[in-house]
Structure formats: C-alpha cells, structure tokens
Amino acid sequence: MNWSARTRAVNSGRQDGEGDPANVPITPTSHLGLGYAREDGTDTWRAFEDAVGDLEGGYATSFASGMGAISAVFDLLPAGAEVVVPTDSYAGMRHLLGHAETSGRLSARRLDPRDTDAWLTAASEADLLWLESPTNPSLFEMPIAEIATAAAAADDPPLVAVDNTFATPLGQQPLSLGADIVMHSATKLIGGHSDLLLGVTVTSSDRLAEQLREARMRGGATPGALEAWLALRGMRTLPVRYAAVSATAADLVARLREHPSIVDVRYPSIGGGVISFELADAATADAFCAALRLIRHATSLGGAESTLERRAARPSDAHVPAGALRFSVGLEDPDDLWADITQALKQAR
Ligand SMILES: *Cc1c(COP(=O)(O)O)cnc(C)c1O
C-alpha cells in the first residue's frame, strides 16, 4: 500500500513482532555483544531514523543537535574544499563555516539566496552547495531542483545539501528534487515541543549515510536517548501540527497584510509555521514585543507555543531589516493570537 505521509509519520519505525513494545523504549546503552552505542547506535536512535528516513525518502542519521549534523556534513569535505552558502541563513551554520575559513580548513563563498544565476554558476565550481529554503530568518525560497540539476551536470558535481528545518518533509522533500543530503534541526518542528536538542541528516545514498555515521562516531555528536525518543514522539504528530500551524499562519498573514501598522509581510509559497513581518523601526518592534501577553519573545521556533523574535537585534543577523520580526506560529487559537497581536500593535504605536 502507498500510505500517505500522515499515516507513515504515525506508523514508521515500529517493530511489529508479537511481544514487541508498541513504542520503542528509551535505550540509554549499548547492547551486550552488539558493540558500543557511539559506533553502532541504539534501538531508540534507529526507530527515530527509520521514521525520518521514511518521510524524507532516504537514509537518516541522527545527531546531538542540528549543528552536530551540519558539522558532520562539513567533516566529509577535504581540506581546502569550497562551500557555498546563502547570505541569509541560519547564523550558527555561518559561524561554523566562518571558523573553518579563518582556520584555513575550508573556503567559503556567500551568495544571495535570491540570486539564482550566481548559484547556477557556483554549481560547476564548488565542492558543497549548502542550500536553505525557506531561509532563516527572511524566508527566501531557493529553486532546489534547478540548482541540483545544474550541480549534477557539472564535470565534477558538488554535493548538494538542503537545510529543510523550516519546510519539514511535509513542505518539500529535497532528495526527490535532486539533493544529496537533507538536514534538519529536529529541535524545531520535528520535535515540536521546545523540549529537546537534536539534529538529523537524510541522504539519497547509503554510502553517504555511512560516511555521516562515521563522522558522528569520530566527532561524538551522538543523540541522547531521551531526546531521540522525544523527537520520535513529536514526529508522530508532525503532519497534523504542520497542517494546523500552516492554516493558522495563512490566516494571520491575510490579517497582517490588511493592518496599516505593518510595513511588509513575508510567507513562503510552500506554507509552514513561520511568518516574517516588519514594523516601522526597531523601537516600534521592541515596544510591540514587550506588549505581547500570549506570544512569547523567544529565539527558538517550531514549538506548540507561539514565539517571536526581532532578529536584527542579534549581531549575526544585522542584515535583516531593523523592524522585522520572525514569528513562529504555534497551536493556539488563531483568534487569540490575532487579539494579542492587535492589542500589542495598539500599544506600540
Ligand atoms: C536551529 C536551526 C539550526 C541549528 O540546529 P540546533 O538543533 O540548534 O543545533 C540549523 N538550521 C536552522 C534553519 C535552524 O533553525
């Protein structure tokens, strides 16, 4: 049977033998006679990996955090390799690459995610194209299939990796668009409850997955047993949560676009739970954040609770408009969220 993603999210990664536990237990240790957890993994990691791999359509490897997963991908590259990244993208990834560049291990090229021509040119020159779509925090969308096709046509094809944290496998499956590696911060929407740190890669080939498992074994960015278990539990409800936050976000985007105090509203064409909207200036945006009563002013995103942050307040995202707010829509009633937004806008004026 061809089960839908919603059905597979609930049922993949389970054991179905008579006497098997209905849900994977938290296994914090190696199995006797079967090696060492950091090298060989545990049942809990594998159940989570099977479920993510099923949804993304590839071979999954879990890590201690999203950054642990990104480090493992960079670790696949030889010294001096060139990595191309979007200028608007997750700040931690840019920091990691900047450090590798300063220390002389990797070379970096930073391109505007909207400049598709520049990416198509880079596809025949670089060793790794690191895409993020939609980007964090500005929600720019990159043409993954077009860039992956150009990469595949190069004499010496670069690896194409996509940070799919914002889209989740419900929004898009980059492996089916030609990418080699998908990466998630499962800390965000996959875990879905702001109560864990976890990362995962999913690859089109088992060979790449094996290399990433070796990088994990060497570097030691292994997932915690509880975190892998919680992330799998979160993933069971990812499709219904993703549908719910997408519906609420679309509703709020329509209302925000009508509001006279809002300068600009950005929302990805593929949907999802993150909105970006802009107020007149930094002072107005800060006053708005301080006046919110329901929506929390916090940096993480993808949880059950709505959170919002003025990213330009952080030195790493100084390129973002000063009054822009990244809004992670939660599972609350959309009317309550709107009531909170309008009362805070009134106070911030
Ligand atoms: C949070 C985030 C990361 C990093 O993940 P951690 O789990 O915090 O290490 C990477 N990419 C994006 C888009 C993120 O939002």
PDB file of N, CA and C in Angstrom, residues 157-233:
ATOM      1  N   PRO A 157      30.692  17.049 -10.039  1.00  0.00           N
ATOM      2  CA  PRO A 157      29.494  17.539  -9.329  1.00  0.00           C
ATOM      3  C   PRO A 157      29.737  17.773  -7.839  1.00  0.00           C
ATOM      4  N   PRO A 158      29.310  18.935  -7.346  1.00  0.00           N
ATOM      5  CA  PRO A 158      29.411  19.200  -5.911  1.00  0.00           C
ATOM      6  C   PRO A 158      28.318  18.431  -5.167  1.00  0.00           C
ATOM      7  N   LEU A 159      28.510  18.261  -3.875  1.00  0.00           N
ATOM      8  CA  LEU A 159      27.423  17.756  -3.041  1.00  0.00           C
ATOM      9  C   LEU A 159      26.387  18.873  -2.910  1.00  0.00           C
ATOM     10  N   VAL A 160      25.118  18.494  -2.929  1.00  0.00           N
ATOM     11  CA  VAL A 160      24.050  19.477  -2.697  1.00  0.00           C
ATOM     12  C   VAL A 160      23.331  19.094  -1.404  1.00  0.00           C
ATOM     13  N   ALA A 161      23.414  19.984  -0.429  1.00  0.00           N
ATOM     14  CA  ALA A 161      22.752  19.748   0.855  1.00  0.00           C
ATOM     15  C   ALA A 161      21.687  20.817   1.070  1.00  0.00           C
ATOM     16  N   VAL A 162      20.580  20.448   1.683  1.00  0.00           N
ATOM     17  CA  VAL A 162      19.489  21.399   1.942  1.00  0.00           C
ATOM     18  C   VAL A 162      19.102  21.350   3.414  1.00  0.00           C
ATOM     19  N   ASP A 163      19.175  22.503   4.069  1.00  0.00           N
ATOM     20  CA  ASP A 163      18.633  22.621   5.424  1.00  0.00           C
ATOM     21  C   ASP A 163      17.121  22.748   5.277  1.00  0.00           C
ATOM     22  N   ASN A 164      16.418  21.689   5.669  1.00  0.00           N
ATOM     23  CA  ASN A 164      14.961  21.617   5.445  1.00  0.00           C
ATOM     24  C   ASN A 164      14.178  21.851   6.738  1.00  0.00           C
ATOM     25  N   THR A 165      14.836  22.503   7.701  1.00  0.00           N
ATOM     26  CA  THR A 165      14.235  22.682   9.025  1.00  0.00           C
ATOM     27  C   THR A 165      12.880  23.393   8.973  1.00  0.00           C
ATOM     28  N   PHE A 166      12.781  24.466   8.179  1.00  0.00           N
ATOM     29  CA  PHE A 166      11.536  25.244   8.159  1.00  0.00           C
ATOM     30  C   PHE A 166      10.434  24.541   7.364  1.00  0.00           C
ATOM     31  N   ALA A 167      10.804  23.873   6.275  1.00  0.00           N
ATOM     32  CA  ALA A 167       9.781  23.261   5.413  1.00  0.00           C
ATOM     33  C   ALA A 167       9.272  21.945   5.997  1.00  0.00           C
ATOM     34  N   THR A 168      10.144  21.209   6.672  1.00  0.00           N
ATOM     35  CA  THR A 168       9.880  19.836   7.133  1.00  0.00           C
ATOM     36  C   THR A 168       9.588  18.955   5.910  1.00  0.00           C
ATOM     37  N   PRO A 169       9.628  17.628   6.059  1.00  0.00           N
ATOM     38  CA  PRO A 169       9.310  16.770   4.897  1.00  0.00           C
ATOM     39  C   PRO A 169       7.860  16.916   4.423  1.00  0.00           C
ATOM     40  N   LEU A 170       7.024  17.587   5.223  1.00  0.00           N
ATOM     41  CA  LEU A 170       5.644  17.815   4.759  1.00  0.00           C
ATOM     42  C   LEU A 170       5.586  18.939   3.738  1.00  0.00           C
ATOM     43  N   GLY A 171       6.519  19.891   3.834  1.00  0.00           N
ATOM     44  CA  GLY A 171       6.518  21.027   2.905  1.00  0.00           C
ATOM     45  C   GLY A 171       7.223  20.703   1.605  1.00  0.00           C
ATOM     46  N   GLN A 172       8.345  19.976   1.695  1.00  0.00           N
ATOM     47  CA  GLN A 172       9.101  19.589   0.492  1.00  0.00           C
ATOM     48  C   GLN A 172      10.068  18.471   0.867  1.00  0.00           C
ATOM     49  N   GLN A 173      10.406  17.638  -0.113  1.00  0.00           N
ATOM     50  CA  GLN A 173      11.384  16.567   0.092  1.00  0.00           C
ATOM     51  C   GLN A 173      12.549  16.785  -0.869  1.00  0.00           C
ATOM     52  N   PRO A 174      13.605  17.476  -0.393  1.00  0.00           N
ATOM     53  CA  PRO A 174      14.699  17.873  -1.287  1.00  0.00           C
ATOM     54  C   PRO A 174      15.390  16.693  -2.000  1.00  0.00           C
ATOM     55  N   LEU A 175      15.407  15.507  -1.401  1.00  0.00           N
ATOM     56  CA  LEU A 175      16.054  14.383  -2.089  1.00  0.00           C
ATOM     57  C   LEU A 175      15.318  14.081  -3.396  1.00  0.00           C
ATOM     58  N   SER A 176      13.998  14.223  -3.377  1.00  0.00           N
ATOM     59  CA  SER A 176      13.215  13.960  -4.592  1.00  0.00           C
ATOM     60  C   SER A 176      13.426  15.071  -5.622  1.00  0.00           C
ATOM     61  N   LEU A 177      14.009  16.215  -5.189  1.00  0.00           N
ATOM     62  CA  LEU A 177      14.296  17.328  -6.103  1.00  0.00           C
ATOM     63  C   LEU A 177      15.745  17.280  -6.580  1.00  0.00           C
ATOM     64  N   GLY A 178      16.498  16.247  -6.167  1.00  0.00           N
ATOM     65  CA  GLY A 178      17.861  16.071  -6.666  1.00  0.00           C
ATOM     66  C   GLY A 178      18.959  16.351  -5.662  1.00  0.00           C
ATOM     67  N   ALA A 179      18.613  16.742  -4.422  1.00  0.00           N
ATOM     68  CA  ALA A 179      19.653  16.987  -3.417  1.00  0.00           C
ATOM     69  C   ALA A 179      20.264  15.663  -2.957  1.00  0.00           C
ATOM     70  N   ASP A 180      21.513  15.740  -2.457  1.00  0.00           N
ATOM     71  CA  ASP A 180      22.191  14.546  -1.934  1.00  0.00           C
ATOM     72  C   ASP A 180      21.936  14.369  -0.441  1.00  0.00           C
ATOM     73  N   ILE A 181      21.837  15.498   0.253  1.00  0.00           N
ATOM     74  CA  ILE A 181      21.724  15.468   1.714  1.00  0.00           C
ATOM     75  C   ILE A 181      20.636  16.442   2.156  1.00  0.00           C
ATOM     76  N   VAL A 182      19.789  15.995   3.063  1.00  0.00           N
ATOM     77  CA  VAL A 182      18.832  16.878   3.731  1.00  0.00           C
ATOM     78  C   VAL A 182      19.250  16.942   5.186  1.00  0.00           C
ATOM     79  N   MET A 183      19.147  18.133   5.781  1.00  0.00           N
ATOM     80  CA  MET A 183      19.484  18.258   7.192  1.00  0.00           C
ATOM     81  C   MET A 183      18.331  18.948   7.908  1.00  0.00           C
ATOM     82  N   HIS A 184      18.079  18.501   9.149  1.00  0.00           N
ATOM     83  CA  HIS A 184      17.059  19.132   9.983  1.00  0.00           C
ATOM     84  C   HIS A 184      17.621  19.459  11.346  1.00  0.00           C
ATOM     85  N   SER A 185      17.240  20.616  11.878  1.00  0.00           N
ATOM     86  CA  SER A 185      17.301  20.794  13.316  1.00  0.00           C
ATOM     87  C   SER A 185      15.987  20.230  13.843  1.00  0.00           C
ATOM     88  N   ALA A 186      16.043  19.005  14.374  1.00  0.00           N
ATOM     89  CA  ALA A 186      14.827  18.370  14.928  1.00  0.00           C
ATOM     90  C   ALA A 186      14.415  19.046  16.228  1.00  0.00           C
ATOM     91  N   THR A 187      15.287  19.936  16.704  1.00  0.00           N
ATOM     92  CA  THR A 187      14.980  20.800  17.845  1.00  0.00           C
ATOM     93  C   THR A 187      13.712  21.612  17.582  1.00  0.00           C
ATOM     94  N   LYS A 188      13.468  21.904  16.316  1.00  0.00           N
ATOM     95  CA  LYS A 188      12.393  22.815  15.934  1.00  0.00           C
ATOM     96  C   LYS A 188      11.106  22.036  15.644  1.00  0.00           C
ATOM     97  N   LEU A 189      10.659  21.993  14.386  1.00  0.00           N
ATOM     98  CA  LEU A 189       9.311  21.459  14.124  1.00  0.00           C
ATOM     99  C   LEU A 189       9.197  19.953  14.313  1.00  0.00           C
ATOM    100  N   ILE A 190      10.249  19.200  14.017  1.00  0.00           N
ATOM    101  CA  ILE A 190      10.129  17.739  14.143  1.00  0.00           C
ATOM    102  C   ILE A 190       9.874  17.357  15.596  1.00  0.00           C
ATOM    103  N   GLY A 191      10.722  17.848  16.511  1.00  0.00           N
ATOM    104  CA  GLY A 191      10.477  17.609  17.939  1.00  0.00           C
ATOM    105  C   GLY A 191       9.166  18.272  18.346  1.00  0.00           C
ATOM    106  N   GLY A 192       9.048  19.545  17.972  1.00  0.00           N
ATOM    107  CA  GLY A 192       7.754  20.210  18.030  1.00  0.00           C
ATOM    108  C   GLY A 192       7.278  20.721  19.382  1.00  0.00           C
ATOM    109  N   HIS A 193       8.048  20.534  20.435  1.00  0.00           N
ATOM    110  CA  HIS A 193       7.576  20.950  21.758  1.00  0.00           C
ATOM    111  C   HIS A 193       8.593  21.776  22.539  1.00  0.00           C
ATOM    112  N   SER A 194       9.640  22.276  21.870  1.00  0.00           N
ATOM    113  CA  SER A 194      10.658  23.107  22.526  1.00  0.00           C
ATOM    114  C   SER A 194      11.204  22.448  23.803  1.00  0.00           C
ATOM    115  N   ASP A 195      11.454  21.140  23.725  1.00  0.00           N
ATOM    116  CA  ASP A 195      11.964  20.486  24.934  1.00  0.00           C
ATOM    117  C   ASP A 195      13.150  19.565  24.662  1.00  0.00           C
ATOM    118  N   LEU A 196      13.842  19.793  23.542  1.00  0.00           N
ATOM    119  CA  LEU A 196      14.992  18.943  23.240  1.00  0.00           C
ATOM    120  C   LEU A 196      15.893  19.612  22.209  1.00  0.00           C
ATOM    121  N   LEU A 197      17.125  19.123  22.110  1.00  0.00           N
ATOM    122  CA  LEU A 197      18.057  19.473  21.028  1.00  0.00           C
ATOM    123  C   LEU A 197      18.357  18.195  20.269  1.00  0.00           C
ATOM    124  N   LEU A 198      18.204  18.214  18.956  1.00  0.00           N
ATOM    125  CA  LEU A 198      18.508  17.036  18.153  1.00  0.00           C
ATOM    126  C   LEU A 198      18.662  17.447  16.695  1.00  0.00           C
ATOM    127  N   GLY A 199      19.515  16.746  15.969  1.00  0.00           N
ATOM    128  CA  GLY A 199      19.679  17.007  14.544  1.00  0.00           C
ATOM    129  C   GLY A 199      19.613  15.709  13.775  1.00  0.00           C
ATOM    130  N   VAL A 200      19.388  15.827  12.468  1.00  0.00           N
ATOM    131  CA  VAL A 200      19.345  14.617  11.647  1.00  0.00           C
ATOM    132  C   VAL A 200      19.745  14.968  10.213  1.00  0.00           C
ATOM    133  N   THR A 201      20.455  14.040   9.582  1.00  0.00           N
ATOM    134  CA  THR A 201      20.697  14.140   8.141  1.00  0.00           C
ATOM    135  C   THR A 201      19.939  13.005   7.470  1.00  0.00           C
ATOM    136  N   VAL A 202      19.510  13.229   6.231  1.00  0.00           N
ATOM    137  CA  VAL A 202      18.912  12.153   5.432  1.00  0.00           C
ATOM    138  C   VAL A 202      19.585  12.225   4.064  1.00  0.00           C
ATOM    139  N   THR A 203      20.083  11.094   3.572  1.00  0.00           N
ATOM    140  CA  THR A 203      20.842  11.107   2.325  1.00  0.00           C
ATOM    141  C   THR A 203      20.201  10.200   1.284  1.00  0.00           C
ATOM    142  N   SER A 204      20.520  10.521   0.027  1.00  0.00           N
ATOM    143  CA  SER A 204      19.973   9.720  -1.067  1.00  0.00           C
ATOM    144  C   SER A 204      20.698   8.383  -1.178  1.00  0.00           C
ATOM    145  N   SER A 205      21.933   8.295  -0.676  1.00  0.00           N
ATOM    146  CA  SER A 205      22.658   7.033  -0.783  1.00  0.00           C
ATOM    147  C   SER A 205      23.079   6.516   0.589  1.00  0.00           C
ATOM    148  N   ASP A 206      23.126   5.195   0.690  1.00  0.00           N
ATOM    149  CA  ASP A 206      23.553   4.562   1.932  1.00  0.00           C
ATOM    150  C   ASP A 206      25.046   4.825   2.173  1.00  0.00           C
ATOM    151  N   ARG A 207      25.800   5.005   1.075  1.00  0.00           N
ATOM    152  CA  ARG A 207      27.241   5.272   1.203  1.00  0.00           C
ATOM    153  C   ARG A 207      27.470   6.602   1.935  1.00  0.00           C
ATOM    154  N   LEU A 208      26.711   7.641   1.530  1.00  0.00           N
ATOM    155  CA  LEU A 208      26.819   8.935   2.214  1.00  0.00           C
ATOM    156  C   LEU A 208      26.384   8.822   3.676  1.00  0.00           C
ATOM    157  N   ALA A 209      25.340   8.040   3.917  1.00  0.00           N
ATOM    158  CA  ALA A 209      24.865   7.866   5.294  1.00  0.00           C
ATOM    159  C   ALA A 209      25.950   7.185   6.128  1.00  0.00           C
ATOM    160  N   GLU A 210      26.627   6.230   5.532  1.00  0.00           N
ATOM    161  CA  GLU A 210      27.704   5.522   6.239  1.00  0.00           C
ATOM    162  C   GLU A 210      28.829   6.501   6.596  1.00  0.00           C
ATOM    163  N   GLN A 211      29.155   7.399   5.657  1.00  0.00           N
ATOM    164  CA  GLN A 211      30.194   8.403   5.927  1.00  0.00           C
ATOM    165  C   GLN A 211      29.766   9.340   7.058  1.00  0.00           C
ATOM    166  N   LEU A 212      28.477   9.675   7.086  1.00  0.00           N
ATOM    167  CA  LEU A 212      27.991  10.563   8.150  1.00  0.00           C
ATOM    168  C   LEU A 212      27.964   9.836   9.495  1.00  0.00           C
ATOM    169  N   ARG A 213      27.632   8.545   9.468  1.00  0.00           N
ATOM    170  CA  ARG A 213      27.678   7.763  10.724  1.00  0.00           C
ATOM    171  C   ARG A 213      29.116   7.688  11.238  1.00  0.00           C
ATOM    172  N   GLU A 214      30.076   7.564  10.311  1.00  0.00           N
ATOM    173  CA  GLU A 214      31.482   7.545  10.730  1.00  0.00           C
ATOM    174  C   GLU A 214      31.899   8.890  11.310  1.00  0.00           C
ATOM    175  N   ALA A 215      31.423   9.986  10.684  1.00  0.00           N
ATOM    176  CA  ALA A 215      31.732  11.331  11.215  1.00  0.00           C
ATOM    177  C   ALA A 215      31.135  11.479  12.610  1.00  0.00           C
ATOM    178  N   ARG A 216      29.944  10.954  12.817  1.00  0.00           N
ATOM    179  CA  ARG A 216      29.300  11.002  14.138  1.00  0.00           C
ATOM    180  C   ARG A 216      30.113  10.194  15.147  1.00  0.00           C
ATOM    181  N   MET A 217      30.562   9.045  14.713  1.00  0.00           N
ATOM    182  CA  MET A 217      31.349   8.176  15.597  1.00  0.00           C
ATOM    183  C   MET A 217      32.661   8.857  15.988  1.00  0.00           C
ATOM    184  N   ARG A 218      33.337   9.475  14.990  1.00  0.00           N
ATOM    185  CA  ARG A 218      34.604  10.173  15.266  1.00  0.00           C
ATOM    186  C   ARG A 218      34.381  11.386  16.163  1.00  0.00           C
ATOM    187  N   GLY A 219      33.418  12.224  15.767  1.00  0.00           N
ATOM    188  CA  GLY A 219      33.226  13.505  16.453  1.00  0.00           C
ATOM    189  C   GLY A 219      32.443  13.382  17.743  1.00  0.00           C
ATOM    190  N   GLY A 220      31.626  12.344  17.861  1.00  0.00           N
ATOM    191  CA  GLY A 220      30.912  12.092  19.104  1.00  0.00           C
ATOM    192  C   GLY A 220      29.647  12.904  19.306  1.00  0.00           C
ATOM    193  N   ALA A 221      29.112  13.537  18.232  1.00  0.00           N
ATOM    194  CA  ALA A 221      27.873  14.314  18.389  1.00  0.00           C
ATOM    195  C   ALA A 221      26.663  13.373  18.342  1.00  0.00           C
ATOM    196  N   THR A 222      26.626  12.466  19.288  1.00  0.00           N
ATOM    197  CA  THR A 222      25.581  11.437  19.292  1.00  0.00           C
ATOM    198  C   THR A 222      24.331  11.937  20.009  1.00  0.00           C
ATOM    199  N   PRO A 223      23.146  11.509  19.536  1.00  0.00           N
ATOM    200  CA  PRO A 223      21.916  11.950  20.186  1.00  0.00           C
ATOM    201  C   PRO A 223      21.771  11.341  21.575  1.00  0.00           C
ATOM    202  N   GLY A 224      21.152  12.060  22.486  1.00  0.00           N
ATOM    203  CA  GLY A 224      20.784  11.480  23.762  1.00  0.00           C
ATOM    204  C   GLY A 224      19.615  10.531  23.562  1.00  0.00           C
ATOM    205  N   ALA A 225      19.527   9.500  24.392  1.00  0.00           N
ATOM    206  CA  ALA A 225      18.452   8.512  24.245  1.00  0.00           C
ATOM    207  C   ALA A 225      17.082   9.154  24.463  1.00  0.00           C
ATOM    208  N   LEU A 226      16.987   9.983  25.501  1.00  0.00           N
ATOM    209  CA  LEU A 226      15.696  10.619  25.795  1.00  0.00           C
ATOM    210  C   LEU A 226      15.288  11.552  24.658  1.00  0.00           C
ATOM    211  N   GLU A 227      16.293  12.290  24.125  1.00  0.00           N
ATOM    212  CA  GLU A 227      15.998  13.248  23.054  1.00  0.00           C
ATOM    213  C   GLU A 227      15.502  12.536  21.791  1.00  0.00           C
ATOM    214  N   ALA A 228      16.155  11.426  21.435  1.00  0.00           N
ATOM    215  CA  ALA A 228      15.725  10.683  20.242  1.00  0.00           C
ATOM    216  C   ALA A 228      14.306  10.147  20.440  1.00  0.00           C
ATOM    217  N   TRP A 229      14.034   9.703  21.636  1.00  0.00           N
ATOM    218  CA  TRP A 229      12.708   9.154  21.945  1.00  0.00           C
ATOM    219  C   TRP A 229      11.637  10.255  21.896  1.00  0.00           C
ATOM    220  N   LEU A 230      11.959  11.413  22.503  1.00  0.00           N
ATOM    221  CA  LEU A 230      11.016  12.542  22.470  1.00  0.00           C
ATOM    222  C   LEU A 230      10.802  13.039  21.037  1.00  0.00           C
ATOM    223  N   ALA A 231      11.890  13.072  20.254  1.00  0.00           N
ATOM    224  CA  ALA A 231      11.769  13.563  18.877  1.00  0.00           C
ATOM    225  C   ALA A 231      10.887  12.630  18.053  1.00  0.00           C
ATOM    226  N   LEU A 232      11.014  11.326  18.287  1.00  0.00           N
ATOM    227  CA  LEU A 232      10.155  10.379  17.570  1.00  0.00           C
ATOM    228  C   LEU A 232       8.700  10.578  17.994  1.00  0.00           C
ATOM    229  N   ARG A 233       8.488  10.770  19.280  1.00  0.00           N
ATOM    230  CA  ARG A 233       7.123  11.005  19.760  1.00  0.00           C
ATOM    231  C   ARG A 233       6.553  12.274  19.134  1.00  0.00           C
TER     232      ARG A 233
END
